[in-house]
PDB file of C-alpha atoms in Angstrom:
ATOM      1  CA  MET A 604     122.456 126.540  68.735  1.00  0.00           C
ATOM      2  CA  LEU A 605     122.290 123.153  66.979  1.00  0.00           C
ATOM      3  CA  ARG A 606     123.667 121.555  70.152  1.00  0.00           C
ATOM      4  CA  TYR A 607     120.812 122.986  72.195  1.00  0.00           C
ATOM      5  CA  ILE A 608     118.191 121.963  69.639  1.00  0.00           C
ATOM      6  CA  LYS A 609     119.500 118.404  69.650  1.00  0.00           C
ATOM      7  CA  LEU A 610     119.708 118.383  73.442  1.00  0.00           C
ATOM      8  CA  TYR A 611     116.158 119.737  73.734  1.00  0.00           C
ATOM      9  CA  PHE A 612     114.645 117.002  71.587  1.00  0.00           C
ATOM     10  CA  THR A 613     116.657 114.395  73.471  1.00  0.00           C
ATOM     11  CA  CYS A 614     115.193 115.659  76.751  1.00  0.00           C
ATOM     12  CA  ILE A 615     111.674 115.737  75.295  1.00  0.00           C
ATOM     13  CA  LYS A 616     112.033 112.175  74.037  1.00  0.00           C
ATOM     14  CA  ARG A 617     113.184 111.043  77.476  1.00  0.00           C
ATOM     15  CA  SER A 618     110.265 112.862  79.140  1.00  0.00           C
ATOM     16  CA  ILE A 619     107.698 111.239  76.851  1.00  0.00           C
ATOM     17  CA  ILE A 620     109.188 107.764  77.327  1.00  0.00           C
ATOM     18  CA  THR A 621     109.151 108.263  81.102  1.00  0.00           C
ATOM     19  CA  ARG A 622     105.503 109.373  81.116  1.00  0.00           C
ATOM     20  CA  LEU A 623     104.390 106.530  78.857  1.00  0.00           C
ATOM     21  CA  GLU A 624     105.777 103.992  81.294  1.00  0.00           C
ATOM     22  CA  TYR A 625     102.516 104.700  83.122  1.00  0.00           C
ATOM     23  CA  LYS A 626     100.215 104.711  80.086  1.00  0.00           C
ATOM     24  CA  ARG A 627      96.949 104.425  81.967  1.00  0.00           C
ATOM     25  CA  ASP A 628      97.791 107.341  84.264  1.00  0.00           C
ATOM     26  CA  THR A 629      98.896 109.463  81.300  1.00  0.00           C
ATOM     27  CA  PHE A 630      95.748 108.876  79.274  1.00  0.00           C
ATOM     28  CA  ILE A 631      93.542 109.453  82.301  1.00  0.00           C
ATOM     29  CA  SER A 632      95.278 112.812  82.854  1.00  0.00           C
ATOM     30  CA  ILE A 633      94.797 113.796  79.207  1.00  0.00           C
ATOM     31  CA  PHE A 634      91.135 112.781  79.364  1.00  0.00           C
ATOM     32  CA  ASN A 635      90.715 114.707  82.626  1.00  0.00           C
ATOM     33  CA  PHE A 636      91.908 117.948  81.004  1.00  0.00           C
ATOM     34  CA  PHE A 637      89.612 117.189  78.065  1.00  0.00           C
ATOM     35  CA  LEU A 638      86.586 116.789  80.351  1.00  0.00           C
ATOM     36  CA  THR A 639      87.477 119.884  82.384  1.00  0.00           C
ATOM     37  CA  ASN A 640      87.398 122.080  79.305  1.00  0.00           C
ATOM     38  CA  VAL A 641      84.248 120.438  77.970  1.00  0.00           C
ATOM     39  CA  ALA A 642      82.584 121.241  81.315  1.00  0.00           C
ATOM     40  CA  SER A 643      83.665 124.891  80.975  1.00  0.00           C
ATOM     41  CA  ILE A 644      82.172 125.021  77.495  1.00  0.00           C
ATOM     42  CA  LEU A 645      78.904 123.575  78.797  1.00  0.00           C
ATOM     43  CA  SER A 646      78.778 126.237  81.510  1.00  0.00           C
ATOM     44  CA  ILE A 647      79.026 128.953  78.855  1.00  0.00           C
ATOM     45  CA  TRP A 648      76.300 127.216  76.872  1.00  0.00           C
ATOM     46  CA  MET A 649      74.020 127.178  79.939  1.00  0.00           C
ATOM     47  CA  ILE A 650      74.581 130.910  80.433  1.00  0.00           C
ATOM     48  CA  MET A 651      73.812 131.622  76.785  1.00  0.00           C
ATOM     49  CA  GLU A 652      70.601 129.581  77.033  1.00  0.00           C
ATOM     50  CA  SER A 653      69.295 132.287  79.379  1.00  0.00           C
ATOM     51  CA  ILE A 654      70.239 135.220  77.158  1.00  0.00           C
ATOM     52  CA  PRO A 655      70.152 135.460  73.334  1.00  0.00           C
ATOM     53  CA  SER A 656      73.507 137.209  73.028  1.00  0.00           C
ATOM     54  CA  LEU A 657      76.323 138.708  75.085  1.00  0.00           C
ATOM     55  CA  GLN A 658      77.207 142.208  73.896  1.00  0.00           C
ATOM     56  CA  GLY A 659      76.111 141.094  70.438  1.00  0.00           C
ATOM     57  CA  TRP A 660      78.087 137.827  70.536  1.00  0.00           C
ATOM     58  CA  THR A 661      76.200 134.639  69.697  1.00  0.00           C
ATOM     59  CA  MET A 662      76.865 131.239  71.255  1.00  0.00           C
ATOM     60  CA  VAL A 663      78.752 130.087  68.156  1.00  0.00           C
ATOM     61  CA  GLU A 664      80.992 133.172  68.242  1.00  0.00           C
ATOM     62  CA  LEU A 665      81.659 132.660  71.942  1.00  0.00           C
ATOM     63  CA  GLY A 666      82.487 129.038  71.216  1.00  0.00           C
ATOM     64  CA  PHE A 667      85.022 130.126  68.606  1.00  0.00           C
ATOM     65  CA  LEU A 668      86.535 132.606  71.083  1.00  0.00           C
ATOM     66  CA  TYR A 669      86.740 129.943  73.787  1.00  0.00           C
ATOM     67  CA  GLY A 670      88.292 127.433  71.409  1.00  0.00           C
ATOM     68  CA  PHE A 671      90.920 129.879  70.254  1.00  0.00           C
ATOM     69  CA  SER A 672      91.735 130.954  73.823  1.00  0.00           C
ATOM     70  CA  MET A 673      92.790 127.375  74.498  1.00  0.00           C
ATOM     71  CA  MET A 674      95.352 127.227  71.688  1.00  0.00           C
ATOM     72  CA  PRO A 675      98.209 129.372  73.101  1.00  0.00           C
ATOM     73  CA  VAL A 676      97.417 128.110  76.607  1.00  0.00           C
ATOM     74  CA  ALA A 677      97.690 124.496  75.441  1.00  0.00           C
ATOM     75  CA  LEU A 678     101.011 125.092  73.653  1.00  0.00           C
ATOM     76  CA  ASP A 679     102.455 126.749  76.734  1.00  0.00           C
ATOM     77  CA  HIS A 680     101.105 123.953  78.930  1.00  0.00           C
ATOM     78  CA  ILE A 681     102.693 121.260  76.771  1.00  0.00           C
ATOM     79  CA  PHE A 682     106.166 122.788  76.584  1.00  0.00           C
ATOM     80  CA  THR A 683     106.781 124.831  79.755  1.00  0.00           C
ATOM     81  CA  ASP A 684     104.644 123.343  82.510  1.00  0.00           C
ATOM     82  CA  ASP A 685     107.597 122.636  84.805  1.00  0.00           C
ATOM     83  CA  LEU A 686     107.856 126.359  85.562  1.00  0.00           C
ATOM     84  CA  TRP A 687     104.912 125.858  87.924  1.00  0.00           C
ATOM     85  CA  ASN A 688     107.006 123.395  89.918  1.00  0.00           C
ATOM     86  CA  VAL A 689     109.820 125.936  90.165  1.00  0.00           C
ATOM     87  CA  ALA A 690     107.396 128.561  91.450  1.00  0.00           C
ATOM     88  CA  TYR A 691     105.799 126.271  94.027  1.00  0.00           C
ATOM     89  CA  TRP A 692     108.430 123.910  95.409  1.00  0.00           C
ATOM     90  CA  LYS A 693     111.597 123.226  93.403  1.00  0.00           C
ATOM     91  CA  VAL A 694     113.414 126.266  94.791  1.00  0.00           C
ATOM     92  CA  ARG A 695     112.030 125.827  98.285  1.00  0.00           C
ATOM     93  CA  ASN A 696     113.075 122.160  98.419  1.00  0.00           C
ATOM     94  CA  GLY A 697     116.475 122.648  96.828  1.00  0.00           C
ATOM     95  CA  ASP A 698     115.575 120.485  93.825  1.00  0.00           C
ATOM     96  CA  LEU A 699     117.397 122.791  91.422  1.00  0.00           C
ATOM     97  CA  ASP A 700     120.789 121.952  92.927  1.00  0.00           C
ATOM     98  CA  ARG A 701     121.518 119.319  90.306  1.00  0.00           C
ATOM     99  CA  MET A 702     120.675 121.756  87.490  1.00  0.00           C
ATOM    100  CA  PHE A 703     123.152 124.348  88.736  1.00  0.00           C
ATOM    101  CA  THR A 704     125.936 121.761  88.543  1.00  0.00           C
ATOM    102  CA  LYS A 705     125.431 121.140  84.811  1.00  0.00           C
ATOM    103  CA  PRO A 706     127.051 123.199  81.992  1.00  0.00           C
ATOM    104  CA  VAL A 707     123.634 124.097  80.550  1.00  0.00           C
ATOM    105  CA  PRO A 708     121.475 127.116  81.483  1.00  0.00           C
ATOM    106  CA  VAL A 709     119.076 126.277  84.303  1.00  0.00           C
ATOM    107  CA  LEU A 710     116.087 127.783  82.508  1.00  0.00           C
ATOM    108  CA  PHE A 711     116.763 125.613  79.471  1.00  0.00           C
ATOM    109  CA  GLN A 712     116.854 122.527  81.687  1.00  0.00           C
ATOM    110  CA  VAL A 713     113.588 123.483  83.409  1.00  0.00           C
ATOM    111  CA  ILE A 714     111.763 123.951  80.111  1.00  0.00           C
ATOM    112  CA  ALA A 715     113.272 120.870  78.455  1.00  0.00           C
ATOM    113  CA  GLU A 716     112.727 118.556  81.414  1.00  0.00           C
ATOM    114  CA  THR A 717     108.978 118.142  81.001  1.00  0.00           C
ATOM    115  CA  PHE A 718     106.809 117.564  77.942  1.00  0.00           C
ATOM    116  CA  GLN A 719     103.314 117.751  79.427  1.00  0.00           C
ATOM    117  CA  LEU A 720     101.141 115.317  77.514  1.00  0.00           C
ATOM    118  CA  GLU A 721      98.054 116.461  79.453  1.00  0.00           C
ATOM    119  CA  GLY A 722      98.113 119.667  77.442  1.00  0.00           C
ATOM    120  CA  LEU A 723      97.125 117.628  74.398  1.00  0.00           C
ATOM    121  CA  GLY A 724      93.629 117.367  75.905  1.00  0.00           C
ATOM    122  CA  GLU A 725      93.324 121.163  75.833  1.00  0.00           C
ATOM    123  CA  LEU A 726      94.741 121.338  72.336  1.00  0.00           C
ATOM    124  CA  ILE A 727      92.274 118.756  71.012  1.00  0.00           C
ATOM    125  CA  VAL A 728      89.279 120.556  72.521  1.00  0.00           C
ATOM    126  CA  GLY A 729      90.503 123.881  71.130  1.00  0.00           C
ATOM    127  CA  ILE A 730      90.959 122.507  67.615  1.00  0.00           C
ATOM    128  CA  VAL A 731      87.549 120.824  67.675  1.00  0.00           C
ATOM    129  CA  MET A 732      85.871 124.025  68.893  1.00  0.00           C
ATOM    130  CA  LEU A 733      87.540 126.084  66.172  1.00  0.00           C
ATOM    131  CA  ALA A 734      86.600 123.580  63.478  1.00  0.00           C
ATOM    132  CA  VAL A 735      82.970 123.157  64.571  1.00  0.00           C
ATOM    133  CA  CYS A 736      82.203 126.796  65.363  1.00  0.00           C
ATOM    134  CA  GLY A 737      84.237 128.066  62.415  1.00  0.00           C
ATOM    135  CA  SER A 738      82.166 125.959  60.014  1.00  0.00           C
ATOM    136  CA  MET A 739      78.960 127.455  61.464  1.00  0.00           C
ATOM    137  CA  LEU A 740      80.070 131.075  61.170  1.00  0.00           C
ATOM    138  CA  ASP A 741      79.265 133.243  58.200  1.00  0.00           C
ATOM    139  CA  VAL A 742      82.704 134.813  57.939  1.00  0.00           C
ATOM    140  CA  THR A 743      85.329 135.268  55.264  1.00  0.00           C
ATOM    141  CA  TRP A 744      88.444 133.194  55.830  1.00  0.00           C
ATOM    142  CA  SER A 745      90.770 135.866  54.492  1.00  0.00           C
ATOM    143  CA  PHE A 746      94.532 135.366  54.486  1.00  0.00           C
ATOM    144  CA  GLY A 747      95.027 138.259  56.916  1.00  0.00           C
ATOM    145  CA  ALA A 748      92.481 136.913  59.424  1.00  0.00           C
ATOM    146  CA  VAL A 749      93.939 133.399  59.377  1.00  0.00           C
ATOM    147  CA  PHE A 750      97.476 134.799  59.515  1.00  0.00           C
ATOM    148  CA  VAL A 751      96.810 136.793  62.688  1.00  0.00           C
ATOM    149  CA  LEU A 752      95.239 133.740  64.366  1.00  0.00           C
ATOM    150  CA  ILE A 753      98.339 131.650  63.612  1.00  0.00           C
ATOM    151  CA  ILE A 754     100.694 134.395  64.811  1.00  0.00           C
ATOM    152  CA  ALA A 755      98.618 134.962  67.953  1.00  0.00           C
ATOM    153  CA  THR A 756      98.642 131.242  68.749  1.00  0.00           C
ATOM    154  CA  VAL A 757     102.409 130.797  68.487  1.00  0.00           C
ATOM    155  CA  PHE A 758     103.542 134.115  69.921  1.00  0.00           C
ATOM    156  CA  GLY A 759     100.650 134.135  72.384  1.00  0.00           C
ATOM    157  CA  ALA A 760     102.129 131.003  73.925  1.00  0.00           C
ATOM    158  CA  LEU A 761     105.413 132.921  74.192  1.00  0.00           C
ATOM    159  CA  VAL A 762     103.631 135.741  76.073  1.00  0.00           C
ATOM    160  CA  ILE A 763     102.172 133.269  78.569  1.00  0.00           C
ATOM    161  CA  THR A 764     105.533 131.557  78.971  1.00  0.00           C
ATOM    162  CA  SER A 765     107.230 134.915  79.559  1.00  0.00           C
ATOM    163  CA  PHE A 766     104.930 135.732  82.456  1.00  0.00           C
ATOM    164  CA  LYS A 767     105.481 132.254  83.890  1.00  0.00           C
ATOM    165  CA  ILE A 768     109.250 132.779  83.717  1.00  0.00           C
ATOM    166  CA  ILE A 769     108.993 136.180  85.400  1.00  0.00           C
ATOM    167  CA  PHE A 770     106.824 135.006  88.275  1.00  0.00           C
ATOM    168  CA  ALA A 771     108.590 131.660  88.666  1.00  0.00           C
ATOM    169  CA  SER A 772     111.925 133.484  88.942  1.00  0.00           C
ATOM    170  CA  LEU A 773     110.598 135.359  91.973  1.00  0.00           C
ATOM    171  CA  ALA A 774     110.912 132.061  93.823  1.00  0.00           C
ATOM    172  CA  PHE A 775     114.694 132.555  93.793  1.00  0.00           C
ATOM    173  CA  LYS A 776     114.135 135.502  96.103  1.00  0.00           C
ATOM    174  CA  PHE A 777     111.025 134.451  98.072  1.00  0.00           C
ATOM    175  CA  LYS A 778     111.461 130.624  97.923  1.00  0.00           C
ATOM    176  CA  ARG A 779     107.853 130.268  96.702  1.00  0.00           C
ATOM    177  CA  SER A 780     105.997 132.360  94.136  1.00  0.00           C
ATOM    178  CA  GLY A 781     103.331 129.959  92.942  1.00  0.00           C
ATOM    179  CA  GLN A 782     100.474 132.014  94.355  1.00  0.00           C
ATOM    180  CA  LEU A 783     101.681 135.129  92.538  1.00  0.00           C
ATOM    181  CA  LEU A 784     102.016 133.172  89.313  1.00  0.00           C
ATOM    182  CA  GLN A 785      98.497 131.810  89.751  1.00  0.00           C
ATOM    183  CA  VAL A 786      97.070 135.325  90.176  1.00  0.00           C
ATOM    184  CA  ALA A 787      98.715 136.490  86.942  1.00  0.00           C
ATOM    185  CA  TYR A 788      97.720 133.311  85.103  1.00  0.00           C
ATOM    186  CA  ASN A 789      94.079 133.677  86.131  1.00  0.00           C
ATOM    187  CA  PHE A 790      93.768 136.809  83.998  1.00  0.00           C
ATOM    188  CA  ILE A 791      93.754 134.543  80.940  1.00  0.00           C
ATOM    189  CA  GLY A 792      90.314 133.346  81.994  1.00  0.00           C
ATOM    190  CA  TYR A 793      88.863 136.807  81.379  1.00  0.00           C
ATOM    191  CA  THR A 794      89.693 136.568  77.678  1.00  0.00           C
ATOM    192  CA  ARG A 795      87.280 133.660  77.205  1.00  0.00           C
ATOM    193  CA  TYR A 796      84.508 136.258  77.143  1.00  0.00           C
ATOM    194  CA  PRO A 797      84.244 139.340  74.887  1.00  0.00           C
ATOM    195  CA  ILE A 798      86.513 142.074  76.179  1.00  0.00           C
ATOM    196  CA  SER A 799      83.746 144.609  75.491  1.00  0.00           C
ATOM    197  CA  ILE A 800      81.753 143.377  78.514  1.00  0.00           C
ATOM    198  CA  TYR A 801      84.416 144.525  80.981  1.00  0.00           C
ATOM    199  CA  PRO A 802      84.899 147.996  82.493  1.00  0.00           C
ATOM    200  CA  LYS A 803      87.738 150.163  81.190  1.00  0.00           C
ATOM    201  CA  PHE A 804      90.034 149.256  84.084  1.00  0.00           C
ATOM    202  CA  ILE A 805      89.864 145.528  83.284  1.00  0.00           C
ATOM    203  CA  LYS A 806      90.246 146.214  79.561  1.00  0.00           C
ATOM    204  CA  GLY A 807      93.378 148.230  80.305  1.00  0.00           C
ATOM    205  CA  MET A 808      94.787 145.461  82.512  1.00  0.00           C
ATOM    206  CA  LEU A 809      94.165 142.833  79.825  1.00  0.00           C
ATOM    207  CA  THR A 810      95.673 144.984  77.091  1.00  0.00           C
ATOM    208  CA  PHE A 811      98.647 146.762  78.654  1.00  0.00           C
ATOM    209  CA  VAL A 812      99.567 145.045  81.939  1.00  0.00           C
ATOM    210  CA  PHE A 813      98.755 141.399  81.243  1.00  0.00           C
ATOM    211  CA  PRO A 814      98.268 141.601  77.456  1.00  0.00           C
ATOM    212  CA  PHE A 815      96.273 138.394  77.111  1.00  0.00           C
ATOM    213  CA  ALA A 816      93.476 140.238  75.282  1.00  0.00           C
ATOM    214  CA  LEU A 817      96.066 141.241  72.687  1.00  0.00           C
ATOM    215  CA  ILE A 818      96.853 137.598  71.915  1.00  0.00           C
ATOM    216  CA  ILE A 819      93.308 136.204  72.206  1.00  0.00           C
ATOM    217  CA  SER A 820      90.441 138.721  72.127  1.00  0.00           C
ATOM    218  CA  TYR A 821      91.642 141.100  69.419  1.00  0.00           C
ATOM    219  CA  PRO A 822      92.727 138.409  66.907  1.00  0.00           C
ATOM    220  CA  VAL A 823      89.322 136.716  67.229  1.00  0.00           C
ATOM    221  CA  GLU A 824      87.516 140.044  66.772  1.00  0.00           C
ATOM    222  CA  ILE A 825      89.548 140.566  63.605  1.00  0.00           C
ATOM    223  CA  PHE A 826      88.499 137.158  62.350  1.00  0.00           C
ATOM    224  CA  LEU A 827      84.817 137.595  63.217  1.00  0.00           C
ATOM    225  CA  PHE A 828      84.181 141.288  62.687  1.00  0.00           C
ATOM    226  CA  GLN A 829      87.231 142.692  60.822  1.00  0.00           C
ATOM    227  CA  SER A 830      87.517 145.171  63.696  1.00  0.00           C
ATOM    228  CA  TYR A 831      91.249 145.920  63.355  1.00  0.00           C
ATOM    229  CA  SER A 832      94.028 145.618  60.821  1.00  0.00           C
ATOM    230  CA  PRO A 833      95.211 141.968  61.002  1.00  0.00           C
ATOM    231  CA  TYR A 834      98.780 142.798  60.035  1.00  0.00           C
ATOM    232  CA  LEU A 835      99.007 145.627  62.569  1.00  0.00           C
ATOM    233  CA  ILE A 836      97.786 143.383  65.395  1.00  0.00           C
ATOM    234  CA  ALA A 837     100.063 140.547  64.231  1.00  0.00           C
ATOM    235  CA  GLY A 838     103.038 142.916  64.270  1.00  0.00           C
ATOM    236  CA  VAL A 839     102.156 144.198  67.740  1.00  0.00           C
ATOM    237  CA  VAL A 840     101.746 140.625  69.040  1.00  0.00           C
ATOM    238  CA  VAL A 841     105.185 139.633  67.730  1.00  0.00           C
ATOM    239  CA  LEU A 842     106.807 142.789  69.114  1.00  0.00           C
ATOM    240  CA  VAL A 843     105.191 142.503  72.548  1.00  0.00           C
ATOM    241  CA  SER A 844     105.892 138.780  72.877  1.00  0.00           C
ATOM    242  CA  CYS A 845     109.556 139.109  71.919  1.00  0.00           C
ATOM    243  CA  ALA A 846     110.010 142.093  74.249  1.00  0.00           C
ATOM    244  CA  LEU A 847     108.345 140.274  77.148  1.00  0.00           C
ATOM    245  CA  PHE A 848     110.420 137.160  76.547  1.00  0.00           C
ATOM    246  CA  ALA A 849     113.641 139.176  76.516  1.00  0.00           C
ATOM    247  CA  ILE A 850     112.614 140.905  79.750  1.00  0.00           C
ATOM    248  CA  SER A 851     111.725 137.576  81.354  1.00  0.00           C
ATOM    249  CA  ILE A 852     115.152 136.131  80.507  1.00  0.00           C
ATOM    250  CA  VAL A 853     116.897 139.159  82.013  1.00  0.00           C
ATOM    251  CA  ILE A 854     114.826 138.901  85.206  1.00  0.00           C
ATOM    252  CA  TRP A 855     115.403 135.147  85.476  1.00  0.00           C
ATOM    253  CA  ARG A 856     119.174 135.480  85.057  1.00  0.00           C
ATOM    254  CA  ALA A 857     119.322 138.282  87.611  1.00  0.00           C
ATOM    255  CA  LEU A 858     117.277 136.449  90.244  1.00  0.00           C
ATOM    256  CA  GLU A 859     118.762 132.976  89.772  1.00  0.00           C
ATOM    257  CA  LYS A 860     122.005 134.405  91.175  1.00  0.00           C
ATOM    258  CA  ARG A 861     120.145 134.599  94.485  1.00  0.00           C
ATOM    259  CA  TYR A 862     119.457 130.862  94.532  1.00  0.00           C
ATOM    260  CA  GLU A 863     120.374 129.147  97.759  1.00  0.00           C
ATOM    261  CA  SER A 864     119.880 125.461  98.368  1.00  0.00           C
ATOM    262  CA  THR A 865     117.318 125.096 101.119  1.00  0.00           C
ATOM    263  CA  GLY A 866     116.716 121.316 101.005  1.00  0.00           C
ATOM    264  CA  SER A 867     114.155 120.781 103.729  1.00  0.00           C
TER     265      SER A 867
END
């Protein structure tokens, strides 16, 4: 285990050094992600200018929800972004050949190969939104509410990563699975609005099939409205994330045996 931890940080260090060789390009990319999310926030603000509330949610509450939704997404983006490349072209082009020749699990190499600095733009916007909107809310910062937000952020990133592993691994069978991964990933966008505005079918999808509401919507509702038991939700988040991650590893290992170099 210590060997892998040391190897991981060595790979991350190498990735950062490589990216910073092109400092201007790196900072432009970070700023681009920053502006993209600011534009999304402004679009919500424009909608809320037309209506006083959305299912009882004020603009400040929606801002807090949006800011928190970016936290697990940003962590996943920073640490596991290379899974998108596997899903779209690394299997199809035979670029994983070199990884299969090394005495280290392929999935570990994929995750360790890229430290995506652009995700810092998302993380910064999320933190700023939480700080600004949180200071404007008349809520009690109880230990349980803060605890469930921290748990949901860390283990929420693990849920997102698990789905990326599952759908990226389908590329071993179909050569490309990026479109399928994108469809699953797009469900995260629904959680940037109150889950109460959606019909029961969508609520069920976001809770039981793609449980992004479990890691984003419900923890925020606990913080804002004390709607659920924070420790119960935190426990469910940990259980679901660990189970999904274990399943994703099993699926990856089973499908990577189907890998065939296609180098085109």
